[in-house]
Coordinates of C-alpha atoms and ligand atoms in Angstrom, one line a residue:
X1 CA 14.5 -41.8 71.3
X2 CA 11.0 -40.0 70.1
X3 CA 8.2 -42.5 71.2
X4 CA 5.2 -42.0 69.4
X5 CA 2.1 -41.0 71.4
X6 CA -0.9 -42.4 69.5
X7 CA -0.6 -46.4 69.4
X8 CA -1.2 -46.7 65.4
X9 CA -0.7 -50.5 65.5
X10 CA -3.3 -51.1 68.1
X11 CA -7.2 -51.1 67.3
X12 CA -9.2 -52.8 69.8
X13 CA -12.4 -52.0 67.8
X14 CA -10.9 -53.7 64.8
X15 CA -12.7 -57.2 63.8
X16 CA -10.4 -59.4 61.9
X17 CA -11.3 -60.6 58.4
X18 CA -10.9 -63.6 56.5
X19 CA -8.1 -61.9 54.8
X20 CA -6.2 -61.5 58.1
X21 CA -3.5 -63.9 59.6
X22 CA -4.0 -63.9 63.4
X23 CA -1.5 -64.3 66.1
X24 CA -1.9 -65.0 69.8
X25 CA 1.0 -63.5 71.7
X26 CA 1.7 -63.3 75.3
X27 CA 3.4 -60.2 75.9
X28 CA 5.4 -59.1 79.0
X29 CA 6.4 -55.4 78.6
X30 CA 9.8 -54.3 79.5
X31 CA 10.2 -52.4 83.0
X32 CA 9.1 -48.7 82.3
X33 CA 6.8 -49.6 79.5
X34 CA 3.0 -49.8 79.4
X35 CA 1.4 -52.6 78.0
X36 CA 0.1 -50.6 74.9
X37 CA 3.7 -49.4 74.2
X38 CA 5.1 -52.9 74.2
X39 CA 2.2 -54.1 71.9
X40 CA 2.6 -51.3 69.6
X41 CA 6.1 -52.1 69.2
X42 CA 5.7 -55.8 68.6
X43 CA 3.0 -55.2 65.9
X44 CA 4.7 -52.6 64.1
X45 CA 7.9 -54.6 64.0
X46 CA 6.3 -57.8 63.1
X47 CA 4.7 -55.8 60.0
X48 CA 5.6 -52.5 58.4
X49 CA 6.9 -50.0 61.1
X50 CA 10.3 -49.5 62.8
X51 CA 11.3 -47.0 65.9
X52 CA 10.3 -43.7 64.4
X53 CA 8.3 -42.3 61.5
X54 CA 10.1 -42.5 58.3
X55 CA 9.5 -39.9 55.3
X56 CA 9.7 -42.4 52.8
X57 CA 6.4 -44.1 54.1
X58 CA 3.6 -44.2 51.5
X59 CA 0.0 -43.8 52.4
X60 CA -1.1 -47.0 50.6
X61 CA 1.4 -48.9 52.8
X62 CA -0.5 -47.9 56.2
X63 CA -3.3 -50.3 55.4
X64 CA -1.0 -53.0 55.2
X65 CA 0.3 -52.3 58.8
X66 CA -0.9 -55.3 61.5
X67 CA -3.3 -54.5 64.3
X68 CA -3.5 -55.4 67.7
X69 CA -7.0 -55.6 68.4
X70 CA -7.7 -58.2 71.6
X71 CA -5.9 -57.6 74.7
X72 CA -6.7 -59.8 77.9
X73 CA -4.0 -59.6 80.6
X74 CA -0.7 -60.7 79.0
X75 CA -2.7 -62.3 75.9
X76 CA -2.6 -60.3 72.8
X77 CA -4.2 -61.1 69.5
X78 CA -2.5 -59.4 66.5
X79 CA -4.3 -59.6 63.1
X80 CA -2.0 -59.3 59.7
X81 CA -3.6 -58.7 56.3
X82 CA -2.3 -61.8 54.5
X83 CA -1.0 -59.6 51.5
X84 CA 1.9 -58.9 53.9
X85 CA 3.2 -62.4 53.1
X86 CA 4.5 -64.2 50.3
X87 CA 2.2 -67.7 49.4
X88 CA 3.8 -70.9 49.9
X89 CA 7.0 -69.6 51.8
X90 CA 7.4 -70.5 55.5
X91 CA 10.5 -68.6 56.4
X92 CA 9.0 -65.4 54.9
X93 CA 5.8 -65.5 57.2
X94 CA 8.3 -66.4 60.3
X95 CA 10.6 -63.8 59.5
X96 CA 7.5 -61.1 60.0
X97 CA 5.6 -62.6 63.0
X98 CA 8.5 -64.6 64.8
X99 CA 11.3 -62.2 63.3
X100 CA 13.0 -59.2 65.2
X101 CA 10.3 -59.2 67.9
X102 CA 12.1 -61.8 70.0
X103 CA 14.8 -59.5 70.4
X104 CA 13.5 -56.1 71.2
X105 CA 14.2 -54.2 74.3
X106 CA 10.4 -53.1 74.1
X107 CA 9.8 -56.7 75.7
X108 CA 10.8 -58.5 78.5
X109 CA 9.0 -61.7 77.3
X110 CA 7.4 -62.5 74.0
X111 CA 5.7 -65.8 73.4
X112 CA 4.0 -66.6 70.1
X113 CA 1.7 -69.3 71.1
X114 CA -0.6 -69.7 68.1
X115 CA -1.5 -68.6 64.5
X116 CA -4.6 -68.7 62.7
X117 CA -4.1 -68.8 58.8
X118 CA -6.4 -67.4 56.6
X119 CA -7.7 -69.4 53.6
X120 CA -6.1 -68.4 50.8
X121 CA -2.6 -68.3 52.3
X122 CA -3.1 -71.7 53.4
X123 CA -4.0 -73.0 49.9
X124 CA -0.6 -71.8 48.8
X125 CA 1.1 -74.7 50.7
X126 CA 0.5 -78.3 49.6
X127 CA 0.2 -79.8 53.0
X128 CA 1.2 -83.7 53.5
X129 CA 1.5 -86.0 50.3
X130 CA 0.7 -89.0 52.4
X131 CA -0.4 -88.2 55.9
X132 CA -2.6 -90.6 58.2
X133 CA -4.2 -92.4 55.6
X134 CA -1.4 -92.6 52.9
X135 CA 0.8 -94.0 55.6
X136 CA -1.6 -96.7 56.5
X137 CA -2.0 -97.7 52.7
X138 CA 1.6 -98.0 52.4
X139 CA 1.9 -100.3 55.3
X140 CA -1.7 -101.9 55.0
X141 CA -2.6 -101.0 58.7
X142 CA -6.2 -99.9 59.1
X143 CA -6.8 -98.6 62.5
X144 CA -4.2 -99.8 65.1
X145 CA -1.6 -97.1 66.0
X146 CA 2.0 -97.7 64.1
X147 CA 5.1 -99.2 66.1
X148 CA 8.2 -97.8 65.5
X149 CA 12.0 -98.0 66.8
X150 CA 14.9 -95.7 66.7
X151 CA 18.4 -97.7 65.8
X152 CA 20.4 -97.5 69.0
X153 CA 23.0 -96.6 70.1
X154 CA 21.9 -93.3 68.0
X155 CA 25.6 -93.1 66.7
X156 CA 28.5 -95.2 66.3
X157 CA 27.1 -98.6 64.7
X158 CA 28.7 -99.5 61.5
X159 CA 26.3 -100.1 58.7
X160 CA 26.0 -103.7 58.9
X161 CA 25.2 -103.8 62.4
X162 CA 22.9 -100.7 62.0
X163 CA 20.9 -102.7 59.4
X164 CA 20.7 -105.9 61.7
X165 CA 19.5 -103.9 64.3
X166 CA 16.7 -102.7 62.1
X167 CA 15.8 -106.2 61.0
X168 CA 15.7 -107.7 64.2
X169 CA 13.2 -104.6 65.1
X170 CA 11.0 -105.4 62.0
X171 CA 10.7 -109.1 62.3
X172 CA 10.1 -108.5 66.0
X173 CA 6.9 -106.5 64.9
X174 CA 8.1 -103.0 64.4
X175 CA 6.3 -101.3 61.4
X176 CA 8.7 -98.7 61.3
X177 CA 12.4 -98.2 62.0
X178 CA 14.0 -94.6 61.9
X179 CA 17.5 -93.1 61.9
X180 CA 18.5 -91.2 64.9
X181 CA 18.2 -87.2 64.7
X182 CA 22.0 -87.0 64.5
X183 CA 22.8 -89.5 62.1
X184 CA 23.4 -88.5 58.7
X185 CA 26.4 -89.8 56.5
X186 CA 29.2 -90.2 59.1
X187 CA 32.5 -92.3 58.2
X188 CA 31.3 -95.1 60.6
X189 CA 27.9 -95.6 58.9
X190 CA 28.0 -93.8 55.3
X191 CA 24.4 -93.0 53.7
X192 CA 24.7 -94.7 50.6
X193 CA 25.7 -98.0 52.2
X194 CA 23.5 -97.8 54.9
X195 CA 20.2 -97.1 52.8
X196 CA 21.3 -100.2 50.3
X197 CA 22.1 -102.5 53.3
X198 CA 19.0 -101.2 55.6
X199 CA 16.5 -101.3 52.8
X200 CA 17.5 -104.6 51.6
X201 CA 17.1 -105.8 55.2
X202 CA 13.3 -104.2 55.4
X203 CA 12.5 -106.2 52.1
X204 CA 13.8 -109.0 53.8
X205 CA 11.8 -108.5 56.9
X206 CA 8.5 -107.8 55.0
X207 CA 8.7 -110.9 53.3
X208 CA 9.6 -113.0 56.2
X209 CA 6.8 -111.8 58.3
X210 CA 4.4 -110.9 55.4
X211 CA 4.0 -107.6 56.8
X212 CA 4.7 -103.9 55.3
X213 CA 7.7 -102.5 56.5
X214 CA 9.2 -99.0 56.5
X215 CA 12.4 -97.3 56.9
X216 CA 12.6 -93.8 57.9
X217 CA 16.1 -93.0 56.7
X218 CA 17.5 -89.5 57.8
X219 CA 18.3 -87.5 54.7
X220 CA 19.0 -84.0 56.2
X221 CA 21.8 -82.4 54.6
X222 CA 22.8 -79.4 52.5
X223 CA 19.8 -78.9 50.1
X224 CA 21.5 -80.6 46.9
X225 CA 22.9 -83.6 48.9
X226 CA 19.7 -84.0 50.8
X227 CA 18.0 -84.3 47.1
X228 CA 20.5 -86.5 45.9
X229 CA 20.1 -88.7 48.8
X230 CA 16.2 -88.9 48.6
X231 CA 16.5 -89.7 45.0
X232 CA 18.8 -92.7 46.0
X233 CA 16.2 -93.8 48.7
X234 CA 13.5 -94.0 45.9
X235 CA 15.5 -95.6 43.6
X236 CA 16.1 -98.5 46.1
X237 CA 12.5 -98.8 46.6
X238 CA 12.3 -96.9 49.9
X239 CA 9.2 -95.1 50.7
X240 CA 10.2 -92.7 53.5
X241 CA 12.6 -90.1 54.5
X242 CA 13.4 -88.5 57.7
X243 CA 14.2 -84.7 58.0
X244 CA 15.1 -82.6 60.9
X245 CA 13.0 -79.8 60.4
X246 CA 14.3 -77.4 62.9
X247 CA 18.1 -77.8 62.5
X248 CA 17.8 -77.7 58.7
X249 CA 15.1 -74.9 58.5
X250 CA 11.7 -75.2 57.0
X251 CA 12.9 -74.1 53.5
X252 CA 14.7 -77.2 53.3
X253 CA 11.8 -79.0 54.6
X254 CA 9.8 -77.2 51.6
X255 CA 12.9 -78.2 49.1
X256 CA 12.5 -81.9 50.1
X257 CA 8.6 -81.9 49.8
X258 CA 8.3 -80.0 46.5
X259 CA 11.4 -82.2 45.0
X260 CA 10.5 -86.0 46.3
X261 CA 7.7 -88.1 46.6
X262 CA 9.1 -90.0 49.7
X263 CA 7.0 -89.8 52.8
X264 CA 8.4 -87.1 55.4
X265 CA 8.9 -88.1 58.9
X266 CA 9.3 -84.9 60.6
X267 CA 12.1 -85.0 63.8
X268 CA 11.9 -81.5 65.6
X269 CA 15.6 -81.7 67.5
X270 CA 16.7 -78.4 68.9
X271 CA 12.8 -77.1 69.1
X272 CA 13.2 -77.1 73.4
X273 CA 15.8 -74.2 72.4
X274 CA 12.6 -71.9 71.8
X275 CA 9.5 -73.8 72.7
X276 CA 10.0 -74.6 76.4
X277 CA 9.8 -71.1 78.2
X278 CA 6.0 -70.2 78.3
X279 CA 6.9 -66.5 78.5
X280 CA 9.4 -66.2 75.4
X281 CA 9.7 -68.0 72.2
X282 CA 7.7 -69.9 69.6
X283 CA 5.4 -72.5 70.9
X284 CA 5.6 -76.1 69.4
X285 CA 2.0 -75.7 68.2
X286 CA 3.2 -72.8 65.8
X287 CA 6.1 -75.5 64.6
X288 CA 3.4 -77.9 63.8
X289 CA 1.1 -75.6 62.2
X290 CA 4.1 -74.7 59.6
X291 CA 4.9 -78.4 59.7
X292 CA 1.5 -79.6 58.5
X293 CA 1.5 -76.5 55.7
X294 CA 4.8 -77.1 54.4
X295 CA 3.9 -81.0 54.0
X296 CA 5.3 -83.2 56.9
X297 CA 3.5 -86.8 56.9
X298 CA 4.5 -87.6 60.6
X299 CA 5.8 -85.4 63.2
X300 CA 7.4 -85.6 66.7
X301 CA 4.9 -83.8 69.1
X302 CA 5.7 -85.4 72.7
X303 CA 4.2 -88.0 74.7
X304 CA 3.2 -86.1 78.4
X305 CA 4.7 -89.0 80.2
X306 CA 8.1 -90.1 78.7
X307 CA 11.7 -88.5 79.1
X308 CA 11.1 -85.4 77.1
X309 CA 9.3 -82.1 78.3
X310 CA 5.8 -81.3 77.0
X311 CA 2.5 -81.8 79.2
X312 CA -0.7 -83.8 78.4
X313 CA -2.7 -80.4 77.7
X314 CA 0.1 -79.2 75.1
X315 CA 0.8 -82.5 73.4
X316 CA -3.2 -83.4 73.1
X317 CA -3.8 -79.7 71.7
X318 CA -1.2 -80.2 69.0
X319 CA -2.2 -83.8 68.4
X320 CA -5.9 -82.1 67.5
X321 CA -4.4 -79.6 65.6
X322 CA -2.5 -81.7 63.1
X323 CA -5.0 -84.4 62.7
X324 CA -8.1 -82.3 62.4
X325 CA -9.9 -80.5 59.5
X326 CA -11.5 -77.9 61.9
X327 CA -9.7 -77.2 65.2
X328 CA -11.5 -75.3 68.2
X329 CA -10.1 -72.7 70.3
X330 CA -8.7 -73.2 73.7
X331 CA -7.0 -70.8 75.7
X332 CA -3.4 -71.6 74.1
X333 CA -4.8 -72.4 70.5
X334 CA -6.6 -70.3 68.0
X335 CA -9.5 -71.9 66.0
X336 CA -8.4 -73.1 62.4
X337 CA -10.0 -74.5 59.4
X338 CA -7.2 -76.6 57.6
X339 CA -9.1 -76.2 54.2
X340 CA -8.5 -79.8 53.0
X341 CA -4.8 -80.2 54.3
X342 CA -4.3 -83.6 55.0
X343 CA -4.1 -84.8 58.6
X344 CA -0.5 -85.2 59.7
X345 CA 0.6 -88.6 61.7
X346 CA 1.6 -87.6 65.7
X347 CA 4.3 -89.5 66.8
X348 CA 4.6 -90.1 70.6
X349 CA 8.3 -90.7 71.3
X350 CA 10.9 -90.4 73.8
X351 CA 11.7 -92.7 76.8
X352 CA 8.6 -94.3 75.8
X353 CA 8.5 -98.4 76.7
X354 CA 5.4 -101.1 76.7
X355 CA 3.9 -99.8 79.9
X356 CA 3.2 -96.5 78.1
X357 CA 1.0 -97.5 75.7
X358 CA -2.5 -97.6 77.4
X359 CA -1.7 -93.9 78.5
X360 CA -0.6 -92.7 74.9
X361 CA -3.9 -94.5 73.3
X362 CA -6.2 -93.4 75.8
X363 CA -4.8 -89.8 75.6
X364 CA -3.9 -89.2 72.0
X365 CA -6.0 -92.0 70.3
X366 CA -5.4 -94.9 67.5
X367 CA -3.9 -92.6 64.8
X368 CA -0.2 -92.3 66.4
X369 CA 3.2 -93.9 65.7
X370 CA 4.5 -95.0 69.0
X371 CA 8.1 -94.9 68.9
X372 CA 10.8 -96.5 71.3
X373 CA 14.5 -96.8 71.1
X374 CA 15.5 -97.6 74.6
X375 CA 11.9 -99.3 75.0
X376 CA 12.7 -102.1 72.4
X377 CA 16.6 -102.4 72.3
X378 CA 16.8 -102.1 76.2
X379 CA 14.1 -105.2 76.5
X380 CA 16.0 -107.8 78.8
X381 CA 15.8 -110.4 76.1
X382 CA 16.5 -108.1 73.3
X383 CA 15.5 -106.3 70.2
X384 CA 13.3 -108.7 68.8
X385 CA 11.5 -109.4 72.2
X386 CA 11.5 -105.7 72.7
X387 CA 9.8 -104.9 69.4
X388 CA 7.2 -107.9 70.1
X389 CA 6.6 -106.3 73.3
X390 CA 5.7 -103.0 71.8
X391 CA 3.2 -104.8 69.4
X392 CA 1.7 -106.9 72.4
X393 CA 0.8 -104.0 74.3
X394 CA -0.8 -102.3 71.5
X395 CA -2.8 -105.4 70.9
X396 CA -3.7 -105.8 74.3
X397 CA -4.6 -101.9 74.6
X398 CA -6.8 -102.3 71.7
X399 CA -8.5 -105.3 73.0
X400 CA -9.5 -103.5 76.1
X401 CA -6.9 -105.8 78.2
X402 CA -4.7 -104.7 80.9
X403 CA -1.0 -105.3 80.2
X404 CA -0.7 -107.7 82.9
X405 CA -3.9 -109.7 81.9
X406 CA -2.3 -110.3 78.4
X407 CA 1.5 -110.6 79.8
X408 CA 0.1 -113.7 81.1
X409 CA 0.5 -115.5 77.9
X410 CA 2.5 -112.9 76.2
X411 CA 6.1 -113.3 77.7
X412 CA 7.7 -110.7 75.9
X413 CA 5.5 -108.3 77.2
X414 CA 5.5 -109.9 80.9
X415 CA 9.2 -109.6 80.8
X416 CA 9.0 -105.9 79.9
X417 CA 6.6 -104.6 82.3
X418 CA 8.4 -106.6 84.9
X419 CA 11.9 -105.1 84.0
X420 CA 10.7 -101.5 83.6
X421 CA 7.6 -101.8 85.6
X422 CA 5.4 -98.1 85.6
X423 CA 8.3 -95.7 84.6
X424 CA 7.9 -92.0 85.6
X425 CA 10.3 -89.4 84.2
Ligands
LIG501 C1 13.9 -91.3 71.3 C2 15.0 -90.5 70.5 C3 13.8 -89.2 70.0 C4 13.1 -88.2 70.8 C5 13.0 -87.0 70.3 C6 16.0 -89.8 71.3 O1 14.8 -92.2 71.7 O2 15.5 -91.0 69.3 O3 14.7 -88.5 69.5 O4 12.0 -89.0 71.1 O5 12.0 -86.3 71.0 O6 17.1 -89.6 70.7 O7 15.9 -89.3 72.3 P1 14.1 -93.3 73.3 P2 10.7 -85.6 70.9 O8 13.1 -94.1 72.4 O9 15.4 -93.9 73.1 O10 13.9 -92.3 74.2 O11 9.8 -87.3 70.2 O12 10.1 -85.3 72.0 O13 10.6 -84.9 69.6
LIG502 MG1 16.7 -89.7 68.5

């Protein structure tokens, strides 16, 4: 194979402009290749090039080529003129900067850590319809974290039992109840029946408690089926839908955002398949960037303490990325101005119980949705008490009290912290 000597896609004197999309990569060259050879291949394959010169090339195409302009150890920044991308089309952008490059022999490892989007490209995306403020308005909750649960067991419950579990969680104090990521319309719990029955119980619980309640029903399915389901939820008075943004894909998410007026709760099941390896794959930060642009209103980001992977630093940086208007740069993150796109509600979930709540509020603030499945339905006194204990833990923390102190006269909380103690995963 003829390897080009000059590195046409590397220019270390280049200063990126406001017209450029910039990627932060971690590049590990393959054995026998220099860093420059590897970087040049990544830049060309993710923009206009291929493994050799082509006679069909035109001079005007050259100025569209990506430029690797900063290299520090394995960290590499590459600038892409935004004309390379179709506005408003997430899969198109991913197919360039996160496409073939991950499978090239020229790299031993390639990790896309973060992306900085130029203003014009950002403006081609709708962003969240509701976001943090919109959810707070719908649920009439001004300041405190929202408390949510997932109906458990995650699969298998018949519709009537599913709706009852949800009802118990709402009357116990949960603001939100969601379907699990793998519940769609299986025979034991068909979507249409579940939507009608569970939303009926949602209204009943709201009336009885005098609090607004929400049901995050999973509409993930083939695009037309998904839209039919979203329309039914709307007809039944539902305000929210849940979408598995990784397994269904970003184009499906964009279809939902474009065609339904429901709040979109984004689950990230399967993200671990490509976000976990620090030297290869796409970071959760990049997933969060695209989720905000495509228009999710709430997004699972991790907890730093629960059963799922994702350390405190990573979760906090993602939390800041999806909630702030202007985000500063760190070792793993590029600076970004979000140009008015609404902030997304961070969801902290996965092995969470009341004992974790002070840690979550201390590290990620009050604009979070704290969600617990096992941590509510596994409470020794059942779902209602489990939900109440979660709310009491939030109230205690907001009031600056320790859980033990507050538990003295809030029995549901006391039995939860006695039962689970300080859980560490
Ligand atoms: C949590 C959960 C969520 C995870 C997803 C589960 O249940 O319903 O799907 O939180 O992970 O199925 O595990 P528990 P992440 O509260 O019972 O653990 O939020 O990291 O995307
Ligand atoms: Mg789940």
